[in-house]
Coordinates of N, CA, C and O in Angstrom, one line a residue:
M69 N 4.5 -118.6 63.3 CA 3.4 -118.0 64.1 C 3.3 -116.5 63.8 O 2.2 -116.0 63.8
A70 N 4.4 -115.8 63.7 CA 4.4 -114.4 63.4 C 3.7 -114.1 62.1 O 3.0 -113.1 61.9
D71 N 3.9 -115.0 61.1 CA 3.2 -114.8 59.8 C 1.7 -114.9 59.9 O 1.0 -114.2 59.3
I72 N 1.2 -115.8 60.7 CA -0.2 -116.0 60.9 C -0.8 -114.7 61.5 O -1.8 -114.2 61.1
S73 N -0.1 -114.2 62.5 CA -0.5 -113.0 63.2 C -0.6 -111.8 62.3 O -1.5 -111.1 62.2
G74 N 0.5 -111.7 61.5 CA 0.6 -110.6 60.5 C -0.5 -110.8 59.4 O -1.1 -109.8 59.0
D75 N -0.8 -112.0 59.0 CA -1.8 -112.3 58.0 C -3.2 -111.9 58.5 O -4.0 -111.3 57.9
R76 N -3.4 -112.2 59.8 CA -4.7 -111.9 60.4 C -4.9 -110.4 60.5 O -6.0 -109.9 60.3
K77 N -3.8 -109.7 60.9 CA -3.9 -108.3 61.0 C -4.2 -107.6 59.7 O -5.0 -106.7 59.6
A78 N -3.5 -108.1 58.6 CA -3.7 -107.6 57.3 C -5.2 -107.9 56.8 O -5.8 -107.0 56.3
H79 N -5.6 -109.1 57.1 CA -7.0 -109.4 56.7 C -8.0 -108.5 57.5 O -9.0 -108.0 56.9
D80 N -7.8 -108.4 58.8 CA -8.7 -107.5 59.6 C -8.7 -106.1 59.1 O -9.7 -105.4 59.1
A81 N -7.5 -105.6 58.7 CA -7.4 -104.2 58.2 C -8.2 -104.1 56.9 O -8.9 -103.1 56.7
K82 N -8.1 -105.0 56.0 CA -8.8 -105.0 54.8 C -10.3 -105.1 55.0 O -11.0 -104.4 54.3
L83 N -10.7 -105.9 55.9 CA -12.1 -106.1 56.2 C -12.7 -104.8 56.8 O -13.7 -104.3 56.4
K84 N -11.9 -104.2 57.7 CA -12.3 -102.9 58.3 C -12.5 -101.8 57.3 O -13.5 -101.1 57.3
D85 N -11.5 -101.8 56.4 CA -11.6 -100.8 55.3 C -12.8 -101.0 54.4 O -13.5 -100.0 54.0
A86 N -13.0 -102.3 54.1 CA -14.2 -102.6 53.2 C -15.5 -102.2 53.8 O -16.4 -101.7 53.2
I87 N -15.6 -102.5 55.1 CA -16.9 -102.2 55.9 C -17.0 -100.7 55.9 O -18.1 -100.2 55.7
N88 N -16.0 -100.0 56.2 CA -16.0 -98.5 56.3 C -16.4 -97.9 55.0 O -17.2 -97.0 54.9
K89 N -15.9 -98.4 53.9 CA -16.2 -98.0 52.6 C -17.7 -98.2 52.3 O -18.3 -97.3 51.8
K90 N -18.2 -99.3 52.6 CA -19.6 -99.6 52.4 C -20.5 -98.7 53.2 O -21.5 -98.2 52.7
L91 N -20.1 -98.5 54.4 CA -20.9 -97.6 55.3 C -20.9 -96.2 54.7 O -22.0 -95.5 54.8
I92 N -19.8 -95.7 54.2 CA -19.7 -94.4 53.6 C -20.6 -94.3 52.4 O -21.4 -93.4 52.2
E93 N -20.4 -95.3 51.5 CA -21.1 -95.4 50.2 C -22.7 -95.4 50.4 O -23.4 -94.7 49.6
T94 N -23.1 -96.1 51.4 CA -24.6 -96.2 51.6 C -25.1 -95.1 52.5 O -26.3 -95.0 52.7
G95 N -24.2 -94.2 53.0 CA -24.7 -93.2 53.9 C -25.0 -93.6 55.3 O -25.4 -92.8 56.2
E96 N -24.7 -94.9 55.6 CA -25.0 -95.4 56.9 C -24.0 -94.9 58.0 O -24.3 -94.8 59.2
R97 N -22.8 -94.6 57.6 CA -21.8 -94.1 58.5 C -22.3 -92.8 59.2 O -22.2 -92.7 60.4
E98 N -22.8 -91.9 58.4 CA -23.3 -90.6 59.0 C -24.5 -90.9 59.9 O -24.6 -90.3 61.0
K99 N -25.4 -91.8 59.6 CA -26.5 -92.2 60.4 C -26.0 -92.8 61.7 O -26.5 -92.5 62.8
L100 N -25.0 -93.6 61.7 CA -24.4 -94.2 62.9 C -23.8 -93.2 63.8 O -23.9 -93.2 65.0
K101 N -23.1 -92.2 63.1 CA -22.4 -91.1 63.9 C -23.5 -90.3 64.6 O -23.3 -89.9 65.8
E102 N -24.6 -90.0 63.9 CA -25.7 -89.2 64.5 C -26.3 -90.0 65.7 O -26.6 -89.4 66.7
L103 N -26.5 -91.3 65.5 CA -27.1 -92.1 66.5 C -26.2 -92.1 67.8 O -26.6 -92.0 68.9
L104 N -24.9 -92.2 67.5 CA -23.9 -92.2 68.6 C -24.0 -90.9 69.4 O -24.0 -90.9 70.6
R105 N -24.0 -89.8 68.6 CA -24.1 -88.5 69.2 C -25.3 -88.4 70.1 O -25.3 -87.9 71.3
T106 N -26.4 -88.8 69.6 CA -27.7 -88.7 70.3 C -27.7 -89.5 71.6 O -28.1 -89.0 72.6
R107 N -27.2 -90.8 71.5 CA -27.2 -91.6 72.6 C -26.2 -91.1 73.7 O -26.5 -91.2 74.9
L108 N -25.1 -90.6 73.3 CA -24.1 -90.0 74.3 C -24.7 -88.8 75.0 O -24.4 -88.6 76.2
I109 N -25.4 -88.0 74.3 CA -26.1 -86.9 74.9 C -27.2 -87.3 75.9 O -27.2 -86.9 77.0
E110 N -28.0 -88.3 75.4 CA -29.1 -88.8 76.3 C -28.6 -89.4 77.6 O -29.3 -89.2 78.6
C111 N -27.5 -90.1 77.5 CA -27.0 -90.8 78.8 C -26.2 -89.9 79.6 O -25.7 -90.3 80.7
G112 N -25.9 -88.6 79.2 CA -25.2 -87.7 80.0 C -23.7 -87.8 79.9 O -22.9 -87.1 80.5
W113 N -23.2 -88.6 79.0 CA -21.8 -88.8 78.7 C -21.1 -87.5 78.3 O -20.0 -87.2 78.8
K114 N -21.8 -86.8 77.4 CA -21.2 -85.5 76.9 C -21.0 -84.5 78.0 O -20.0 -83.9 78.1
D115 N -22.0 -84.4 78.9 CA -21.9 -83.5 80.0 C -20.8 -83.9 81.0 O -20.1 -83.0 81.5
Q116 N -20.7 -85.2 81.2 CA -19.6 -85.7 82.1 C -18.3 -85.4 81.6 O -17.4 -84.9 82.3
L117 N -18.1 -85.5 80.3 CA -16.8 -85.3 79.7 C -16.5 -83.8 79.7 O -15.4 -83.3 79.9
K118 N -17.5 -83.0 79.5 CA -17.4 -81.5 79.6 C -16.9 -81.1 80.9 O -16.0 -80.2 81.1
V119 N -17.5 -81.6 82.0 CA -17.1 -81.3 83.3 C -15.6 -81.7 83.6 O -14.9 -81.0 84.2
H120 N -15.3 -82.9 83.1 CA -13.9 -83.4 83.2 C -12.9 -82.4 82.5 O -11.9 -82.1 83.1
C121 N -13.3 -81.9 81.3 CA -12.4 -81.0 80.6 C -12.2 -79.7 81.4 O -11.1 -79.2 81.5
K122 N -13.3 -79.2 82.0 CA -13.2 -78.0 82.8 C -12.3 -78.2 84.0 O -11.6 -77.3 84.3
E123 N -12.4 -79.4 84.6 CA -11.6 -79.7 85.8 C -10.1 -79.7 85.4 O -9.3 -79.1 86.1
I124 N -9.8 -80.3 84.2 CA -8.4 -80.3 83.8 C -7.9 -78.9 83.5 O -6.8 -78.6 83.9
V125 N -8.7 -78.1 82.8 CA -8.3 -76.7 82.5 C -8.1 -75.9 83.8 O -7.1 -75.2 83.9
R126 N -9.0 -76.1 84.7 CA -8.9 -75.4 86.0 C -7.6 -75.8 86.8 O -6.9 -75.0 87.3
Q127 N -7.3 -77.1 86.7 CA -6.1 -77.6 87.4 C -4.8 -77.1 86.8 O -3.9 -76.7 87.5
R128 N -4.7 -77.1 85.5 CA -3.5 -76.8 84.8 C -3.4 -75.3 84.5 O -2.3 -74.7 84.4
G129 N -4.6 -74.6 84.4 CA -4.6 -73.2 84.0 C -4.7 -73.1 82.5 O -4.1 -73.8 81.7
L130 N -5.6 -72.2 82.1 CA -5.9 -72.0 80.7 C -4.7 -71.7 79.8 O -4.6 -72.1 78.7
E131 N -3.7 -71.0 80.4 CA -2.5 -70.6 79.7 C -1.6 -71.7 79.5 O -0.6 -71.7 78.7
N132 N -1.7 -72.8 80.3 CA -0.8 -73.9 80.3 C -1.2 -75.2 79.6 O -0.6 -76.2 79.8
I133 N -2.3 -75.1 78.9 CA -2.8 -76.3 78.2 C -3.3 -75.9 76.8 O -3.8 -74.9 76.6
T134 N -3.0 -76.8 75.9 CA -3.4 -76.6 74.5 C -4.6 -77.6 74.2 O -4.9 -78.5 75.0
V135 N -5.3 -77.3 73.2 CA -6.4 -78.2 72.8 C -5.9 -79.6 72.6 O -6.5 -80.6 73.0
D136 N -4.7 -79.8 71.9 CA -4.1 -81.1 71.7 C -3.9 -81.8 73.0 O -4.1 -83.0 73.2
D137 N -3.3 -81.1 74.0 CA -3.1 -81.6 75.4 C -4.4 -82.1 76.0 O -4.4 -83.2 76.6
L138 N -5.4 -81.3 75.9 CA -6.7 -81.6 76.5 C -7.3 -82.9 75.8 O -7.7 -83.8 76.5
V139 N -7.2 -82.9 74.5 CA -7.8 -84.1 73.8 C -7.0 -85.3 74.2 O -7.6 -86.4 74.4
A140 N -5.7 -85.2 74.2 CA -4.9 -86.4 74.6 C -5.2 -86.9 76.0 O -5.2 -88.1 76.3
E141 N -5.5 -86.0 76.9 CA -5.8 -86.4 78.3 C -7.2 -86.9 78.4 O -7.4 -87.8 79.2
I142 N -8.2 -86.4 77.7 CA -9.6 -86.8 77.9 C -10.0 -88.0 77.1 O -10.9 -88.7 77.4
T143 N -9.2 -88.3 76.0 CA -9.6 -89.4 75.1 C -9.7 -90.7 75.8 O -10.7 -91.4 75.6
P144 N -8.7 -91.1 76.6 CA -8.8 -92.4 77.2 C -10.1 -92.5 78.1 O -10.8 -93.5 78.1
K145 N -10.3 -91.5 78.9 CA -11.5 -91.5 79.8 C -12.8 -91.5 79.0 O -13.7 -92.2 79.3
G146 N -12.8 -90.7 77.9 CA -14.0 -90.6 77.1 C -14.3 -92.0 76.5 O -15.5 -92.4 76.5
R147 N -13.3 -92.7 76.0 CA -13.6 -94.0 75.4 C -14.0 -95.0 76.5 O -14.8 -95.9 76.3
A148 N -13.3 -94.9 77.6 CA -13.6 -95.9 78.7 C -15.0 -95.7 79.3 O -15.5 -96.6 79.9
T149 N -15.5 -94.5 79.2 CA -16.8 -94.2 79.9 C -18.0 -94.3 79.0 O -19.1 -94.0 79.5
V150 N -17.8 -94.7 77.8 CA -19.0 -94.9 76.9 C -19.8 -96.0 77.5 O -19.2 -97.1 77.7
P151 N -21.1 -95.8 77.8 CA -21.9 -96.9 78.4 C -21.9 -98.2 77.5 O -22.0 -98.1 76.2
D152 N -21.9 -99.3 78.1 CA -21.9 -100.6 77.4 C -23.2 -100.7 76.5 O -23.1 -101.2 75.4
E153 N -24.3 -100.2 77.0 CA -25.6 -100.2 76.2 C -25.4 -99.5 74.9 O -25.9 -99.9 73.9
V154 N -24.7 -98.4 74.9 CA -24.5 -97.6 73.7 C -23.6 -98.4 72.7 O -23.9 -98.5 71.5
K155 N -22.5 -99.0 73.3 CA -21.6 -99.8 72.4 C -22.4 -101.0 71.8 O -22.2 -101.2 70.6
K156 N -23.2 -101.6 72.6 CA -24.0 -102.8 72.1 C -24.9 -102.4 71.0 O -25.1 -103.1 70.0
E157 N -25.6 -101.3 71.3 CA -26.6 -100.8 70.3 C -25.9 -100.5 68.9 O -26.4 -100.9 67.9
L158 N -24.8 -99.8 69.0 CA -24.1 -99.5 67.8 C -23.6 -100.7 67.1 O -23.7 -100.8 65.8
L159 N -23.0 -101.7 67.8 CA -22.5 -102.9 67.2 C -23.7 -103.7 66.6 O -23.5 -104.2 65.5
Q160 N -24.8 -103.7 67.2 CA -26.0 -104.4 66.6 C -26.4 -103.8 65.3 O -26.7 -104.4 64.3
K161 N -26.4 -102.4 65.3 CA -26.8 -101.7 64.1 C -25.8 -102.0 63.0 O -26.1 -102.2 61.8
I162 N -24.5 -102.0 63.3 CA -23.4 -102.2 62.3 C -23.6 -103.6 61.7 O -23.5 -103.8 60.5
R163 N -23.8 -104.6 62.6 CA -24.0 -106.0 62.1 C -25.2 -106.1 61.2 O -25.2 -106.8 60.2
A164 N -26.3 -105.4 61.6 CA -27.5 -105.5 60.7 C -27.2 -104.8 59.4 O -27.7 -105.4 58.3
I165 N -26.5 -103.7 59.4 CA -26.2 -103.0 58.1 C -25.3 -103.9 57.2 O -25.6 -104.1 56.0
I166 N -24.3 -104.5 57.8 CA -23.4 -105.4 57.1 C -24.2 -106.6 56.5 O -24.0 -107.0 55.4
A167 N -25.1 -107.2 57.3 CA -25.9 -108.3 56.8 C -26.8 -107.9 55.7 O -27.0 -108.7 54.7
S168 N -27.3 -106.7 55.7 CA -28.2 -106.3 54.7 C -27.5 -105.9 53.4 O -28.1 -106.0 52.3
I169 N -26.2 -105.5 53.4 CA -25.5 -105.2 52.2 C -24.7 -106.3 51.7 O -24.2 -106.3 50.6
S170 N -24.6 -107.4 52.4 CA -23.8 -108.6 52.0 C -24.6 -109.4 51.0 O -25.7 -109.4 50.9

């Protein structure tokens, strides 16, 4: 059973790499990143995360936190608070791009 799981992970990693390579080659990766940036700004996600960052810095003190510490602390919240609509839209775009280049 461990071999099947390992094979699946290896296959998934190869597939992910192949998709990423195609997205980069076609220029679609940059378009997707820009769409994501735009949607996150439109829904207020960026502003919410900015406020959260300021709160963390205020709590710990500017002298007691590094950029790496801040990134490590806000990343889980940032990922968890991306609206489902934004995730769905990006996933639909990626599927459409994959279908068109296949």
